[in-house]
PDB file of C-alpha atoms in Angstrom:
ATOM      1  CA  UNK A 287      39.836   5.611 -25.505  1.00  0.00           C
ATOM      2  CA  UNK A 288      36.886   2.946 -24.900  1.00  0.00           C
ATOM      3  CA  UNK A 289      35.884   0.815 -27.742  1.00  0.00           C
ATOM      4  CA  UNK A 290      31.768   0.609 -27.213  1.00  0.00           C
ATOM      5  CA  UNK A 291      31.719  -1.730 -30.642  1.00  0.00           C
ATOM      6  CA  UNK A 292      33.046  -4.889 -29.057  1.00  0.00           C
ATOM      7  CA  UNK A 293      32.919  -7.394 -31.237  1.00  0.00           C
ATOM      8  CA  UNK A 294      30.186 -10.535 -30.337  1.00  0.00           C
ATOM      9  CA  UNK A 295      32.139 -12.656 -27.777  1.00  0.00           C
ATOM     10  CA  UNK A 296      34.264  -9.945 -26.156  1.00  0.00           C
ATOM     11  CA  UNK A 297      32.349  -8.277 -23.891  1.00  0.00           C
ATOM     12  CA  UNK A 298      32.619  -9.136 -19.966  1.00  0.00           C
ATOM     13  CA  UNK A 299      29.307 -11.004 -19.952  1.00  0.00           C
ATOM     14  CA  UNK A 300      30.455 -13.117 -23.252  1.00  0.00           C
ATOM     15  CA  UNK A 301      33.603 -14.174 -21.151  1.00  0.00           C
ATOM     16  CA  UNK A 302      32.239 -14.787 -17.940  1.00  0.00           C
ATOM     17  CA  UNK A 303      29.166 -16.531 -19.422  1.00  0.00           C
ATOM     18  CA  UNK A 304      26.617 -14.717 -17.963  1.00  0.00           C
ATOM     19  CA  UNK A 305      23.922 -12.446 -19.557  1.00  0.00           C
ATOM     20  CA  UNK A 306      24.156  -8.432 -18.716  1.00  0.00           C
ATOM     21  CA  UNK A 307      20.466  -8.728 -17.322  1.00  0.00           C
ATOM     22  CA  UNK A 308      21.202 -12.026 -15.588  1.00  0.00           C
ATOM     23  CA  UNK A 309      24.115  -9.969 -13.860  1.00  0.00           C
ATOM     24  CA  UNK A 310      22.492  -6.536 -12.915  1.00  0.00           C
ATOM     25  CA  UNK A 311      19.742  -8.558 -10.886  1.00  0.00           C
ATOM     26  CA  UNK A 312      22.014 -10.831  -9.198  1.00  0.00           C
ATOM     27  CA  UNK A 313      22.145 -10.355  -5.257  1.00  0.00           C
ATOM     28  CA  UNK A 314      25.998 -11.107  -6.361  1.00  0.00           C
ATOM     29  CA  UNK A 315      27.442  -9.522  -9.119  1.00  0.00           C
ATOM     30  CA  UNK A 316      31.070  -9.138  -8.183  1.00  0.00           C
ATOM     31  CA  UNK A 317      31.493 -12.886  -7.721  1.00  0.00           C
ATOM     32  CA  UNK A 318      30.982 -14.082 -11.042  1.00  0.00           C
ATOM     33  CA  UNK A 319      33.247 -11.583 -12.769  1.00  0.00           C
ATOM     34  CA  UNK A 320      35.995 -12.090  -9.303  1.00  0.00           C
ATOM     35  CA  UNK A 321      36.142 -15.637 -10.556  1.00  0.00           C
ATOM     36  CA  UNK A 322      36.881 -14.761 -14.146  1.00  0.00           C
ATOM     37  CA  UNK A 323      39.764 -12.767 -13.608  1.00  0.00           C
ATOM     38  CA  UNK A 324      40.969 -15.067 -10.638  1.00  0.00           C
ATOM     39  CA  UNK A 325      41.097 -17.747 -13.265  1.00  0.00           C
ATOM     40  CA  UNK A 326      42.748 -15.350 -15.743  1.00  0.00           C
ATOM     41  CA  UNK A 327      45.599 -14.486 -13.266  1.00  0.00           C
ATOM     42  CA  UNK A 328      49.294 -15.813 -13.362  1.00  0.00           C
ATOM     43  CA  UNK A 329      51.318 -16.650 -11.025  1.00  0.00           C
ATOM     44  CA  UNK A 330      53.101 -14.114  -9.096  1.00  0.00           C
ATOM     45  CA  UNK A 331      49.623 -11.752 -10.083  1.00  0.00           C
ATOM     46  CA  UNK A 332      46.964 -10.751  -7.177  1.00  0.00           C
ATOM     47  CA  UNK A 333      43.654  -9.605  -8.099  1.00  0.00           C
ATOM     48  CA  UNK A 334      43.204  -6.062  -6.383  1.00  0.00           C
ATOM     49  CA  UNK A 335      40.192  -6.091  -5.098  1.00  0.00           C
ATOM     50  CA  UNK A 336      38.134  -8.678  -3.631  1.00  0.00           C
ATOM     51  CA  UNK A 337      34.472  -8.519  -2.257  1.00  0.00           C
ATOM     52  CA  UNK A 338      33.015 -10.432   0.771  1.00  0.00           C
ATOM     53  CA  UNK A 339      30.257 -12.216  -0.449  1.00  0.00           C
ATOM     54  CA  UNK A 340      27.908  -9.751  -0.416  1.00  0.00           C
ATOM     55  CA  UNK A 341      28.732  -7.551  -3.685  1.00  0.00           C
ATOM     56  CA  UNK A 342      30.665  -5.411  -1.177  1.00  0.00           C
ATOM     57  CA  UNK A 343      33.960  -4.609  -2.016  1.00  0.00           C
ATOM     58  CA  UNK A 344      36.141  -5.573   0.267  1.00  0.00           C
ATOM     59  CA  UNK A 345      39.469  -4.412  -0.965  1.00  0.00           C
ATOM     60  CA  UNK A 346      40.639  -2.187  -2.470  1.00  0.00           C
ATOM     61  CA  UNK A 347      44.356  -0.831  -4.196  1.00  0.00           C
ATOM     62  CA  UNK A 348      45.674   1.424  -1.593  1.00  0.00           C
ATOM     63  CA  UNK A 349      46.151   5.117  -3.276  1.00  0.00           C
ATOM     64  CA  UNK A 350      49.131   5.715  -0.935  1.00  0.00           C
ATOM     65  CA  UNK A 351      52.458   3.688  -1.546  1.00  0.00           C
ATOM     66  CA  UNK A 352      54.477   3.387   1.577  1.00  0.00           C
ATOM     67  CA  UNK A 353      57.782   2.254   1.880  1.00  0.00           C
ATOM     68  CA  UNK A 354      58.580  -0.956   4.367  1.00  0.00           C
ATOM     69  CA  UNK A 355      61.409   0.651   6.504  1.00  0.00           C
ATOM     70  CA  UNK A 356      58.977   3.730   7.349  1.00  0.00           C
ATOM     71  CA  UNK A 357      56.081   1.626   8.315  1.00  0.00           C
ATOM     72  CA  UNK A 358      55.966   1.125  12.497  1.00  0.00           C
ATOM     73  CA  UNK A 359      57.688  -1.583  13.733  1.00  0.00           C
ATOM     74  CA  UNK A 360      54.410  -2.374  15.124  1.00  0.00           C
ATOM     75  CA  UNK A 361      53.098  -2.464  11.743  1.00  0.00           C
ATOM     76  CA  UNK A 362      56.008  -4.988  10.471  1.00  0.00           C
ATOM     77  CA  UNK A 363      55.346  -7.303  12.850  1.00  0.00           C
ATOM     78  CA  UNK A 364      51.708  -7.250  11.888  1.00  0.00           C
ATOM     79  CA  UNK A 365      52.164  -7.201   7.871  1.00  0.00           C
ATOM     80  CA  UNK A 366      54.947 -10.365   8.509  1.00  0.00           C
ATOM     81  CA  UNK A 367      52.972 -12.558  10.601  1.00  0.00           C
ATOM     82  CA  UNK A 368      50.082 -12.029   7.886  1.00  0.00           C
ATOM     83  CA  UNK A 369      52.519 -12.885   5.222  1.00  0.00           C
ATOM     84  CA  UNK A 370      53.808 -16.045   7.026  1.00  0.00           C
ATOM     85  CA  UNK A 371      50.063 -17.558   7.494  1.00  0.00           C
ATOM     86  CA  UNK A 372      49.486 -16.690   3.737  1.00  0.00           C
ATOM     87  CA  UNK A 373      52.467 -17.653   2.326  1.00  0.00           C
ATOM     88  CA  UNK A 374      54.340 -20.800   3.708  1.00  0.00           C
ATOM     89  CA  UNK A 375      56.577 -20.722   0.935  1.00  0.00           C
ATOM     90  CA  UNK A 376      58.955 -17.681   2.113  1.00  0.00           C
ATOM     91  CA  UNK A 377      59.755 -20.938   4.852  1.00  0.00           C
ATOM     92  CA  UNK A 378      61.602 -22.279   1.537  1.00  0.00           C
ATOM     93  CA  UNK A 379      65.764 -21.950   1.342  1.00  0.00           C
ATOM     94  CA  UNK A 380      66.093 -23.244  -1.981  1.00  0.00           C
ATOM     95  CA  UNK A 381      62.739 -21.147  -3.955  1.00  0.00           C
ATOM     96  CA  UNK A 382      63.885 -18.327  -6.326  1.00  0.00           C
ATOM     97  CA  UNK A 383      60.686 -17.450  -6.576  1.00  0.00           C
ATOM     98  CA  UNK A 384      58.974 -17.776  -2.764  1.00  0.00           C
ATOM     99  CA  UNK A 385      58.466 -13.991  -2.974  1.00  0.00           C
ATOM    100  CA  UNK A 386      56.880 -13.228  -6.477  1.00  0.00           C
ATOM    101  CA  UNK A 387      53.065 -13.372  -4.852  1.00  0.00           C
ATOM    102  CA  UNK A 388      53.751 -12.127  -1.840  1.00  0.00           C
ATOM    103  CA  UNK A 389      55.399  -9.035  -3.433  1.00  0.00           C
ATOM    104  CA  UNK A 390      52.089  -8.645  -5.506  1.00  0.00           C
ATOM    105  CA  UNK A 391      49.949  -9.131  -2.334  1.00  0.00           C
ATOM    106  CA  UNK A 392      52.093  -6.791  -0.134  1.00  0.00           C
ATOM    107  CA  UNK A 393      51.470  -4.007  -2.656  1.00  0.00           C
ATOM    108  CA  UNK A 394      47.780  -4.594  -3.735  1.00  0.00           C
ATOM    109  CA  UNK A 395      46.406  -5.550   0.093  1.00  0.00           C
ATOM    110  CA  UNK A 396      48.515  -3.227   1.933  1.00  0.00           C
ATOM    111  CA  UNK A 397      50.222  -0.377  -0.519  1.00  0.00           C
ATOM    112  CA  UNK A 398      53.682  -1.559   0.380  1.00  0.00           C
ATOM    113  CA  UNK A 399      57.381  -1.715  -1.352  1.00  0.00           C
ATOM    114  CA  UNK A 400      60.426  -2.874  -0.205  1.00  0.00           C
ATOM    115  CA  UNK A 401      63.673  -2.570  -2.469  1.00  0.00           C
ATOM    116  CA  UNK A 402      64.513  -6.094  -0.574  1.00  0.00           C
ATOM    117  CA  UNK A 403      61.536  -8.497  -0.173  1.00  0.00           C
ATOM    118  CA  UNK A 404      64.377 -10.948   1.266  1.00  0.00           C
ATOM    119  CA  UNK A 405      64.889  -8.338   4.580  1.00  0.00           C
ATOM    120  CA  UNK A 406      61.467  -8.634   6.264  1.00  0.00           C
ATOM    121  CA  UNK A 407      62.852 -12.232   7.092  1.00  0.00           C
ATOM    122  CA  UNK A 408      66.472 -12.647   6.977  1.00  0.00           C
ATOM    123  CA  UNK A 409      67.625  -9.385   7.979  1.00  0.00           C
ATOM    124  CA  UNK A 410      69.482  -9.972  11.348  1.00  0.00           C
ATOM    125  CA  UNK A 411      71.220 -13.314  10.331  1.00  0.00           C
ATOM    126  CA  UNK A 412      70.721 -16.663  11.800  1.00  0.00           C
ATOM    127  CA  UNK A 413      68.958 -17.786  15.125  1.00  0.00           C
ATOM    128  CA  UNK A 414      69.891 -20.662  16.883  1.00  0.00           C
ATOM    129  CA  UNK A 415      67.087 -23.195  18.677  1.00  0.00           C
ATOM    130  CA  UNK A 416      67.597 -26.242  20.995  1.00  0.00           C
ATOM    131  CA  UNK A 417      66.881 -28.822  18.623  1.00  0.00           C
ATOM    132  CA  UNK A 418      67.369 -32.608  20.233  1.00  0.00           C
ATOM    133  CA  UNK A 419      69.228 -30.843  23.098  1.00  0.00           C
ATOM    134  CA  UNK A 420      71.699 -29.506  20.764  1.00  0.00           C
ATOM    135  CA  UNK A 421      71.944 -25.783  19.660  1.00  0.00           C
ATOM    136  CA  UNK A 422      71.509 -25.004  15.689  1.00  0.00           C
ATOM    137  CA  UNK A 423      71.722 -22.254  14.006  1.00  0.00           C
ATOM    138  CA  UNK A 424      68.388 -21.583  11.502  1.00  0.00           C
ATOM    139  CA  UNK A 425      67.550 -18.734   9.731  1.00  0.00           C
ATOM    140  CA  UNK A 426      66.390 -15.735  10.500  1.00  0.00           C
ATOM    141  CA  UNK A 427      62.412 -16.184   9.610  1.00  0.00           C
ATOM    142  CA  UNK A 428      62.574 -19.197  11.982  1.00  0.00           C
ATOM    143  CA  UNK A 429      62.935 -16.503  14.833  1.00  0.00           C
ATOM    144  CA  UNK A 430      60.410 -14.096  13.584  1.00  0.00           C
ATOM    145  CA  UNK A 431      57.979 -17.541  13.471  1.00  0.00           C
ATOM    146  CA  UNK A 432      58.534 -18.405  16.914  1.00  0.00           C
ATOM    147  CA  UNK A 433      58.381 -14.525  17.888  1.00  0.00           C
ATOM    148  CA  UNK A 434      55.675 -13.832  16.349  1.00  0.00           C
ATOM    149  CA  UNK A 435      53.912 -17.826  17.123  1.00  0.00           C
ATOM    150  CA  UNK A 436      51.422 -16.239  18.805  1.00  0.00           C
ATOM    151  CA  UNK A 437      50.485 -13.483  16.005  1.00  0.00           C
ATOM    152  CA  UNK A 438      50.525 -16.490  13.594  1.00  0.00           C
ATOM    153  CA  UNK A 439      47.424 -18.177  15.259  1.00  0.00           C
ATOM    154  CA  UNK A 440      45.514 -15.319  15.376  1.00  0.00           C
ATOM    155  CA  UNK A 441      45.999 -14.600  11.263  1.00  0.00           C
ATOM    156  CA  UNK A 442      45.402 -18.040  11.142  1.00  0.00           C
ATOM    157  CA  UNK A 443      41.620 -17.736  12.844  1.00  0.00           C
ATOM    158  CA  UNK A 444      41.062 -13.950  11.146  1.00  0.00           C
ATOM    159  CA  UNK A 445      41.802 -14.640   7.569  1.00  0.00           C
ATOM    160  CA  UNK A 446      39.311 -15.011   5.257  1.00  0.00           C
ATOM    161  CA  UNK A 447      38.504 -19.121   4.307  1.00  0.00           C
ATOM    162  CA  UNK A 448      38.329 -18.023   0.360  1.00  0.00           C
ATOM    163  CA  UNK A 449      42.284 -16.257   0.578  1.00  0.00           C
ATOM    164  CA  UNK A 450      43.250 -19.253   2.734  1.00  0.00           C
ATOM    165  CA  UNK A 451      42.166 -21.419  -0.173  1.00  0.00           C
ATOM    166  CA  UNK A 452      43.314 -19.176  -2.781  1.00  0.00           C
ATOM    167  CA  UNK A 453      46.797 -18.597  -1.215  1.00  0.00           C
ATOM    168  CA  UNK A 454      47.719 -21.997  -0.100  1.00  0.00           C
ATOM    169  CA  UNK A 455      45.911 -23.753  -3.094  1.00  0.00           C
ATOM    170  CA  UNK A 456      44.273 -26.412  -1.313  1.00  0.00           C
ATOM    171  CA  UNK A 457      41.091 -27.958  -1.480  1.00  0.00           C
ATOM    172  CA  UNK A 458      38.268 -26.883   0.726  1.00  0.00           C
ATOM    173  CA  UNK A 459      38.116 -30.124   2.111  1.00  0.00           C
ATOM    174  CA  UNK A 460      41.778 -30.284   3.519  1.00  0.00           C
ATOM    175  CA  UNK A 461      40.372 -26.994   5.895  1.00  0.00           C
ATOM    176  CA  UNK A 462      38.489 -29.681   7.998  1.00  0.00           C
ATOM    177  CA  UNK A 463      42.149 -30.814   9.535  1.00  0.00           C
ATOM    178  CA  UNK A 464      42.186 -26.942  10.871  1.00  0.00           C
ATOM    179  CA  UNK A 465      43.764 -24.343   9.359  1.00  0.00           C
ATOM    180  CA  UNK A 466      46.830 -24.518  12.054  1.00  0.00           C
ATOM    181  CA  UNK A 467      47.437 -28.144  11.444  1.00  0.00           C
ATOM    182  CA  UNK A 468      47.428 -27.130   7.573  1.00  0.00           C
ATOM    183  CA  UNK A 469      49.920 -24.570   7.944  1.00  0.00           C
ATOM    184  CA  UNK A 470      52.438 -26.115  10.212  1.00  0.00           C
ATOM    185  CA  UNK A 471      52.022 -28.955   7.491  1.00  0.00           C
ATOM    186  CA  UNK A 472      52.892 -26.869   4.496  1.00  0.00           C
ATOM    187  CA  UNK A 473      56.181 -24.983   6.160  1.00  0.00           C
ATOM    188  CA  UNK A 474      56.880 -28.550   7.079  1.00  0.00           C
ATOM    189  CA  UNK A 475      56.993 -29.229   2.931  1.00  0.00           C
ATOM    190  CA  UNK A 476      58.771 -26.208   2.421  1.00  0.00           C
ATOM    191  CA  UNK A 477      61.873 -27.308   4.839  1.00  0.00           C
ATOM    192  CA  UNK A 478      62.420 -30.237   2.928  1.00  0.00           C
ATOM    193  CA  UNK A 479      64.597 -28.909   0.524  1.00  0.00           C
ATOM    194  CA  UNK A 480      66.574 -27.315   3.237  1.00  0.00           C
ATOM    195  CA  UNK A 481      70.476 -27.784   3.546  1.00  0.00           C
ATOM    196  CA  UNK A 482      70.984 -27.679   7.282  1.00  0.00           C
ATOM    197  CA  UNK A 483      73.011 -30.474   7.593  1.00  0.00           C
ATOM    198  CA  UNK A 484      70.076 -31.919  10.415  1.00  0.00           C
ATOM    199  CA  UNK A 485      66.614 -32.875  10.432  1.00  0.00           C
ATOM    200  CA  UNK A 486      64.304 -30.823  12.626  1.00  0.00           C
ATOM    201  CA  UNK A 487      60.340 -30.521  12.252  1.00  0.00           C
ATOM    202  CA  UNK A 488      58.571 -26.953  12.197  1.00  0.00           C
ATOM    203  CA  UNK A 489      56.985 -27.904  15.715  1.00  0.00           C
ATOM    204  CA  UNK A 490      60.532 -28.494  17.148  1.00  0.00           C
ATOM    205  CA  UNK A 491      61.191 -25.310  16.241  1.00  0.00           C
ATOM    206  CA  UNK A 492      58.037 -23.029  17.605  1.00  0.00           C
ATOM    207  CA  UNK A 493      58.134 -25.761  20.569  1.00  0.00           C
ATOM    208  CA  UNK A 494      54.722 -27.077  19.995  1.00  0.00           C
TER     209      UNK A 494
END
């Protein structure tokens, strides 16, 4: 059931301030009413679609759930080096909730589930590095970064500025440093909190 008798204020055009003739001649009408429900959103919520710029939709919800163990492993590797340039926070060993937008965004971009979010970075255990000369034992998504390094780089230069900004929730002027140099810098915040009983730096890691 639609209700056609919205009350004055209620409608789409009341909430996104914009009259309905206004709208219907913009070159852009998607943007406006994007930004609306982008600002509406919670955390751990993904808008499922986006449009590039153009009134062109972009993206859209995937009619076809898959399920992560019978995607390729070729497509695994992909989907996970996406999710590490997005998301910087799965890098986090003390987060209880590094996984709620990425769960949203793994099902809304790319029609995934996974009973065990955790798996598509810890499965396999621990990996150990020559840190300082000295072998330590980090885990697991530390190995799938410096696997998949090169993978990284290239999300890094494909990705769209906008999800950059949205995802990592930093200013448009911080993109000037270059979106590597961002990214190394926010896993680097994310490994503070780690209990490794050593220091080591994200670069000493991917040996950069």
């Amino acid at each position: 059931w639609i209700d056609m008798d919205l009350k004055e204020g209620n409608t789409i055009f009341d909430k996104i301030g914009l009259p309905y003739d206004d709208l219907r001649l913009s070159d852009d009408p998607f943007t406006p009413i994007r930004e609306y429900y982008r600002g509406q959103k919670k955390p751990g919520e993904s808008i499922w679609w986006m449009e590039d710029g153009t009134g062109q939709v972009q993206q859209a919800l995937n009619p076809i759930v898959r399920v992560w163990r019978n995607l390729s492993a070729e497509e695994q590797k992909s989907i996970r080096a996406q999710a590490m340039a997005l998301f910087p926070a799965v890098f986090s060993q003390t987060s209880k909730s590094k996984y709620n937008d990425l769960a949203t965004w793994l099902a809304a971009k790319h029609g995934v589930v996974t009973s065990s979010l955790r798996d598509l970075f810890s499965a396999g255990g621990k990996r150990s590095f020559k840190i300082d000369g000295v072998w330590r034992e980090l885990p697991r998504i530390f190995g799938h970064a410096a696997d998949d390094y090169a993978l990284i780089q290239d999300e890094l230069k494909a990705l769209r500025e906008e999800e950059l900004l949205e995802r990592w929730n930093v200013p448009v002027e911080r993109l000037a440093l270059g979106r590597l140099t961002i990214w190394l810098g926010l896993v680097q915040e994310q490994m503070k909190g780690h209990r490794l009983g050593f220091q080591c730096s994200i670069k000493q890691i991917l040996g950069i």
